[in-house]
Amino acid sequence: MTMDRRTFLKAGGAAIGVAALPGRARGQAAPSAIRIGYAISLSGPFAPGAQSTSWSQYKLWAKDVNDAGGILLKKYERKVPVELIEYDDRSQPDEVIKLVERLILQDKVDFILPPWGTHMNLAVAPIINKHEYPVIFFTATALRIRELAKRWPYAFFPLAQPDDSAAPLGTMLATLKSQGKIKGRVAAVHVAEQTGVELHSSFVEACKKNGIEVVYSKSYPVGVSDLSPVIREAMQTQPDGFFAFSYPTDTFMLAEQSSVLGFNPAIYYSAVGTPFPAFKAKLGDKVNGVLLWGGLDHKAAGLAEYRQRHRAMYNRDTESGAVGMYATVQVLQQSIERVGEIDRKKIRNEIATGTFPTIFGTLKFKDQLLIDPWTVGQWQNGEVVGVYPAQKPNAQALLFPAEVVRG
Amino acid sequence: MSRGGRAGGWPRSRLAVVVLAILPRFVSDYRISLLISIFAYVAMATAWSFFSGATRYISLATSAFVGIGVYAVTLSIDRVPLALGLALAALAGFLVALVVGLSTLRLRGVYFVIFTFGLAELIKQLVTWYEVNRNKNLMRLVFADVSNVFLYEVLLAVAVLTVAGSWLAGRTRLGFALRAIGEDETVARHTGVNTTLVKVLVFALTASVIALTGAVLSLRYSYIDPNIAFNSAWSFQVLIMSLLGGGTRLGPAAGGDSARPPLRVPGGHVSPPLRHRARPLLRGHRLLSPRRRGPLARACPRAGRVGRTAA
Amino acid sequence: MFLFEVILNALVLGGMYALVALGLNLQYGVARMMNLSYGEFFMAGAFGAFWTVMLWKLDPLLAMIASVPVSFVANWLIYRFLLLRLIRRAPDQDALDADVILVTFGLLFVFQGLAIVNWGGEYRGYSYLAVPVKILGAEVALNRLLAFLAACVLAAVLFVILGLTRTGAALRAMAIDPVAARLVGIDVLKLSALAFAAGGALAAISGTLVSTFISFSASIGVVYTLKALIVIIMGGVGRMMGCLAAGLLLGLAESLGGYLTDPGLTLAINFALFLIVLLVRPTGLFSRG
């Protein structure tokens, strides 16, 4: 067989090139699996939230990755499958601390995925930082996180923080008031949980700054079974807007009880759990117009296919928080691919500086916090969309007044 | 690894304690972390069992005392030295338990049990309400600059002292008085035991141990809020541990071993039913095989009374 | 007017509490088994209703056609093959109590684990009869009112059965003193199994009804077991009307108390009332003393 000169030179060059490769990469075997561990609440009071937002996404992502052959590690020139190692933290911080230490020190996993809930995440942050494991804590929000991020370079926080989440609500109200569409009087309630407390106080601040009057401001405990007195009282003040900084079961309860009592303010907002299928189940067609915390780019690349895979695996729809969680694992994956090997320090730096296209939009971190996270979303045409920040891709205009027709 | 010696095994137990004390130098951080939890559970279960096991007043207020200890140390850590903060935790637990003890003198059996549970929940609700309304903040961040080894040694000390203390005290007249109350409180009173003093005092003392332990454990959390501090899981776990372990001195300690993390099936994730079934199977096995009786069971059944317990 | 509505809703809420507790009152008060897995059957009833609405687009109450008998049989089996064994080998009542608590605690984990794995752990909810009913000018949700009515009817039925029938008399005798009851020819074990199974059936009923207005998940079992326990202790273990009264009082304290003071204190008031009742009457409101 003859070979022309160019090809010969190319082949020769390649041979020399391969020979010149650092002996390690050539001779070293790729790991048989990339081991990713996590401790999550599979039982106890946090299990519902943890399951729908975090656990389901870890599983789906691992399946998606392994269906495609694994994560490409350039160093070994091959795709390596992902292996998940999971533990149940039983919704107890004491457990989650021990289990993450076990994953790192005993099981010696390559990467750690976060638990669910601000307090669990903050409990685990010092540990992963100490052992230099980069972790993107999706379900953590607290006013002090900006300052805490400085202590923990390996911890990343993509969720909108309470003050950023409430600010656009204030400006939105101010705009509506200046347009004469509302009088500028709102009612605000919150659940006695840290996130509820912080969102509420941030909101009150935002209102003060924007000349909006908070005519009703109360809190209620977690696990309360009847919120109709609270709704009645709020109704009596005839507010333009009702803002509930609530958590899943009370979010659903408030929706149903407002509907029953005929509470129909021009603006209705509830915080956590509003994007969930269980919320839509309570309001049916009347869900359109309800504002919520977060939001997403409903036309993001890859989102529609992800939705199908999600429904195929779980027999139910996803929700915007879960989409965000999946996207952060995509960030981890892309960082691993870009670095090409299991080098957690390099991967941490990639997460900190890189730009990542995901099903949640393009993500980029600055000072370990996400730049411009979605802060306010809304149910429109039977799906959740993003409204603020208005300059983000596919942000929709505010639907006002809420198209809620209550009988 | 034994956590306390048998009668006559003092040299052995002292050796065991010494071995445990120097162990951190030789084992990984994770094992230290694990042992921290185990020592904490041993201390709490032993203390709890010393009162509830003997007197049969089953208290579910454990989580209240843990929470009190946690908050005592959380609120004081920036103002006073840690040792003083821990002492305050123990003291706070003692005082609250005194009040609780004095107020529940008339309650017996399951009514006492549920009362203590309701009380723990009430305290949690009140602390939450206070934090939300006065503080406008539920979260408290605690960054105690203490190493795992420090926590290990402190909890080892607490556990050893609690086990030794309860064993020794159990052999004194106090122990006798407690068991007498458990057998038949009316008779005990008629034979001269000051049941009120004994009950309330011992309840308060064991509560202070629980508060102290909770306080030390919380030093590794960073984030504290009422739901974490007053987590009702503590009450149930301590109860289950003591029931499983049996009535002997080592019982609660052995029960404390059930605090180990769940099994992992190699080659993938652990399927939750396996994990969830492992625990009750473990318990079921222990129940169906001849085992030492829990503190609730005594060698001599109550004469003739198969009716409801004193209610 | 507004106050009247708050009171009305508070009573309706109290009805829910009583409904949830009635089954456990049978299991603990009559069959004398502290069943910590009680709430899991409540949860199963809720899921049954959910599937009925979501999968088959039928009325969720129809789920009871299946869930109630299933729960009855399952609880009967638990009593017959698990708890009976404990009864036979326990040296005394305290040991038996401890064993029952441990075993049912284990069952709790098994059932919850199975539910989480097979049905998923996330929140479920649906809308059913979420319409207002006007009573003397005040508005109450129809689905909640239904639960309240069910509580009243069931409590009354149980009260009548226990108080006025021979089987009821046997059950009561058995609850007070099983040894003596056996001596007068009452088949204690058979009747206990019946009471225990009936309690399980009631759990499924309450789960179905409550799921129409409160969203749930596979993890809620424990919460409702504890709620039920508080109600029956406060009302006097084994007393059906006491259970209803205690439930109503708790509902009043929670909603009305919260309204009069601060919504943030609703649960605190709840617990405080419970504690006060016990301090004043250490064996419950309607106890035999």
Short mmCIF file of N, CA and C in Angstrom, two decimals, chain A residues 111-169:
data_model
loop_
_atom_site.label_atom_id
_atom_site.label_comp_id
_atom_site.label_asym_id
_atom_site.label_seq_id
_atom_site.Cartn_x
_atom_site.Cartn_y
_atom_site.Cartn_z
N PHE A 111 -17.04 13.39 43.72
CA PHE A 111 -17.78 14.65 43.86
C PHE A 111 -18.94 14.48 44.81
N ILE A 112 -19.38 15.62 45.32
CA ILE A 112 -20.50 15.63 46.25
C ILE A 112 -21.62 16.48 45.65
N LEU A 113 -22.84 16.00 45.75
CA LEU A 113 -24.00 16.80 45.38
C LEU A 113 -24.67 17.25 46.67
N PRO A 114 -25.33 18.41 46.62
CA PRO A 114 -25.82 18.98 47.88
C PRO A 114 -27.06 18.32 48.44
N PRO A 115 -27.27 18.45 49.75
CA PRO A 115 -28.55 18.04 50.34
C PRO A 115 -29.60 19.10 50.04
N TRP A 116 -30.76 18.96 50.65
CA TRP A 116 -31.85 19.88 50.32
C TRP A 116 -32.16 20.78 51.50
N GLY A 117 -32.31 22.05 51.24
CA GLY A 117 -32.71 22.98 52.30
C GLY A 117 -31.56 23.85 52.75
N THR A 118 -31.86 25.11 53.00
CA THR A 118 -30.81 26.05 53.40
C THR A 118 -30.02 25.54 54.59
N HIS A 119 -30.68 25.07 55.62
CA HIS A 119 -29.95 24.70 56.83
C HIS A 119 -29.08 23.47 56.61
N MET A 120 -29.55 22.53 55.83
CA MET A 120 -28.72 21.35 55.54
C MET A 120 -27.52 21.77 54.71
N ASN A 121 -27.76 22.63 53.75
CA ASN A 121 -26.65 23.08 52.90
C ASN A 121 -25.60 23.84 53.70
N LEU A 122 -26.05 24.72 54.59
CA LEU A 122 -25.10 25.49 55.37
C LEU A 122 -24.37 24.62 56.38
N ALA A 123 -25.03 23.54 56.82
CA ALA A 123 -24.34 22.64 57.76
C ALA A 123 -23.21 21.91 57.06
N VAL A 124 -23.43 21.62 55.79
CA VAL A 124 -22.48 20.80 55.04
C VAL A 124 -21.38 21.63 54.39
N ALA A 125 -21.66 22.91 54.16
CA ALA A 125 -20.70 23.77 53.46
C ALA A 125 -19.30 23.79 54.08
N PRO A 126 -19.17 23.95 55.39
CA PRO A 126 -17.80 23.97 55.96
C PRO A 126 -17.04 22.67 55.67
N ILE A 127 -17.75 21.56 55.66
CA ILE A 127 -17.07 20.27 55.46
C ILE A 127 -16.56 20.14 54.04
N ILE A 128 -17.44 20.42 53.07
CA ILE A 128 -16.99 20.25 51.69
C ILE A 128 -15.89 21.25 51.36
N ASN A 129 -15.98 22.38 52.02
CA ASN A 129 -14.94 23.38 51.77
C ASN A 129 -13.60 22.93 52.35
N LYS A 130 -13.68 22.38 53.53
CA LYS A 130 -12.45 21.93 54.19
C LYS A 130 -11.74 20.87 53.36
N HIS A 131 -12.53 19.98 52.77
CA HIS A 131 -11.93 18.90 51.99
C HIS A 131 -11.84 19.23 50.51
N GLU A 132 -12.16 20.48 50.19
CA GLU A 132 -12.00 20.99 48.83
C GLU A 132 -12.79 20.21 47.78
N TYR A 133 -14.05 20.07 48.05
CA TYR A 133 -14.96 19.49 47.07
C TYR A 133 -15.87 20.62 46.59
N PRO A 134 -15.87 20.93 45.30
CA PRO A 134 -16.77 21.99 44.85
C PRO A 134 -18.21 21.52 44.85
N VAL A 135 -19.09 22.31 45.43
CA VAL A 135 -20.51 21.94 45.47
C VAL A 135 -21.36 23.15 45.13
N ILE A 136 -22.35 22.94 44.29
CA ILE A 136 -23.28 24.03 43.94
C ILE A 136 -24.55 23.83 44.75
N PHE A 137 -24.71 24.66 45.77
CA PHE A 137 -25.83 24.51 46.70
C PHE A 137 -27.07 25.19 46.15
N PHE A 138 -27.84 24.42 45.41
CA PHE A 138 -28.98 25.06 44.75
C PHE A 138 -30.08 25.49 45.70
N THR A 139 -30.35 24.70 46.73
CA THR A 139 -31.51 25.03 47.57
C THR A 139 -31.11 25.82 48.81
N ALA A 140 -30.25 26.80 48.64
CA ALA A 140 -29.84 27.59 49.80
C ALA A 140 -30.05 29.06 49.51
N THR A 141 -30.77 29.72 50.38
CA THR A 141 -30.95 31.15 50.24
C THR A 141 -31.00 31.78 51.61
N ALA A 142 -30.23 32.80 51.82
CA ALA A 142 -30.23 33.51 53.10
C ALA A 142 -29.46 34.79 52.91
N LEU A 143 -29.85 35.83 53.62
CA LEU A 143 -29.21 37.14 53.44
C LEU A 143 -27.72 37.09 53.72
N ARG A 144 -27.31 36.17 54.59
CA ARG A 144 -25.90 36.17 54.95
C ARG A 144 -25.05 35.31 54.03
N ILE A 145 -25.67 34.74 53.01
CA ILE A 145 -24.89 33.84 52.17
C ILE A 145 -23.78 34.56 51.42
N ARG A 146 -24.01 35.80 51.04
CA ARG A 146 -22.93 36.52 50.33
C ARG A 146 -21.67 36.56 51.16
N GLU A 147 -21.85 36.83 52.46
CA GLU A 147 -20.67 36.94 53.32
C GLU A 147 -20.10 35.55 53.60
N LEU A 148 -20.99 34.57 53.72
CA LEU A 148 -20.52 33.22 53.99
C LEU A 148 -19.75 32.64 52.81
N ALA A 149 -20.15 33.03 51.60
CA ALA A 149 -19.48 32.50 50.41
C ALA A 149 -17.99 32.84 50.44
N LYS A 150 -17.67 33.95 51.09
CA LYS A 150 -16.26 34.33 51.15
C LYS A 150 -15.45 33.36 52.02
N ARG A 151 -16.14 32.77 53.00
CA ARG A 151 -15.44 31.82 53.86
C ARG A 151 -15.19 30.50 53.17
N TRP A 152 -16.09 30.17 52.24
CA TRP A 152 -16.10 28.84 51.65
C TRP A 152 -15.93 28.93 50.14
N PRO A 153 -14.69 29.05 49.66
CA PRO A 153 -14.49 29.20 48.21
C PRO A 153 -15.02 28.04 47.37
N TYR A 154 -15.21 26.89 48.00
CA TYR A 154 -15.66 25.76 47.21
C TYR A 154 -17.19 25.65 47.16
N ALA A 155 -17.88 26.59 47.82
CA ALA A 155 -19.35 26.54 47.84
C ALA A 155 -19.92 27.58 46.88
N PHE A 156 -20.89 27.15 46.08
CA PHE A 156 -21.54 28.04 45.13
C PHE A 156 -23.03 28.12 45.41
N PHE A 157 -23.59 29.32 45.20
CA PHE A 157 -24.99 29.54 45.56
C PHE A 157 -25.76 30.15 44.39
N PRO A 158 -26.47 29.32 43.64
CA PRO A 158 -27.15 29.83 42.46
C PRO A 158 -28.52 30.45 42.69
N LEU A 159 -29.10 30.24 43.85
CA LEU A 159 -30.47 30.68 44.04
C LEU A 159 -30.53 32.17 44.32
N ALA A 160 -31.61 32.79 43.91
CA ALA A 160 -31.78 34.21 44.19
C ALA A 160 -31.87 34.41 45.69
N GLN A 161 -31.12 35.35 46.20
CA GLN A 161 -31.14 35.62 47.63
C GLN A 161 -32.35 36.49 47.98
N PRO A 162 -32.76 36.47 49.25
CA PRO A 162 -34.03 37.10 49.63
C PRO A 162 -34.17 38.56 49.21
N ASP A 163 -33.13 39.36 49.37
CA ASP A 163 -33.29 40.77 49.03
C ASP A 163 -33.45 40.95 47.51
N ASP A 164 -32.68 40.19 46.74
CA ASP A 164 -32.83 40.27 45.29
C ASP A 164 -34.18 39.76 44.83
N SER A 165 -34.75 38.84 45.62
CA SER A 165 -36.03 38.27 45.23
C SER A 165 -37.16 39.23 45.47
N ALA A 166 -37.03 40.07 46.48
CA ALA A 166 -38.13 40.96 46.84
C ALA A 166 -38.05 42.30 46.13
N ALA A 167 -36.84 42.72 45.80
CA ALA A 167 -36.69 44.04 45.18
C ALA A 167 -37.55 44.24 43.93
N PRO A 168 -37.54 43.29 42.99
CA PRO A 168 -38.36 43.53 41.80
C PRO A 168 -39.84 43.62 42.10
N LEU A 169 -40.29 42.97 43.18
CA LEU A 169 -41.70 43.08 43.55
C LEU A 169 -42.01 44.52 43.93
#
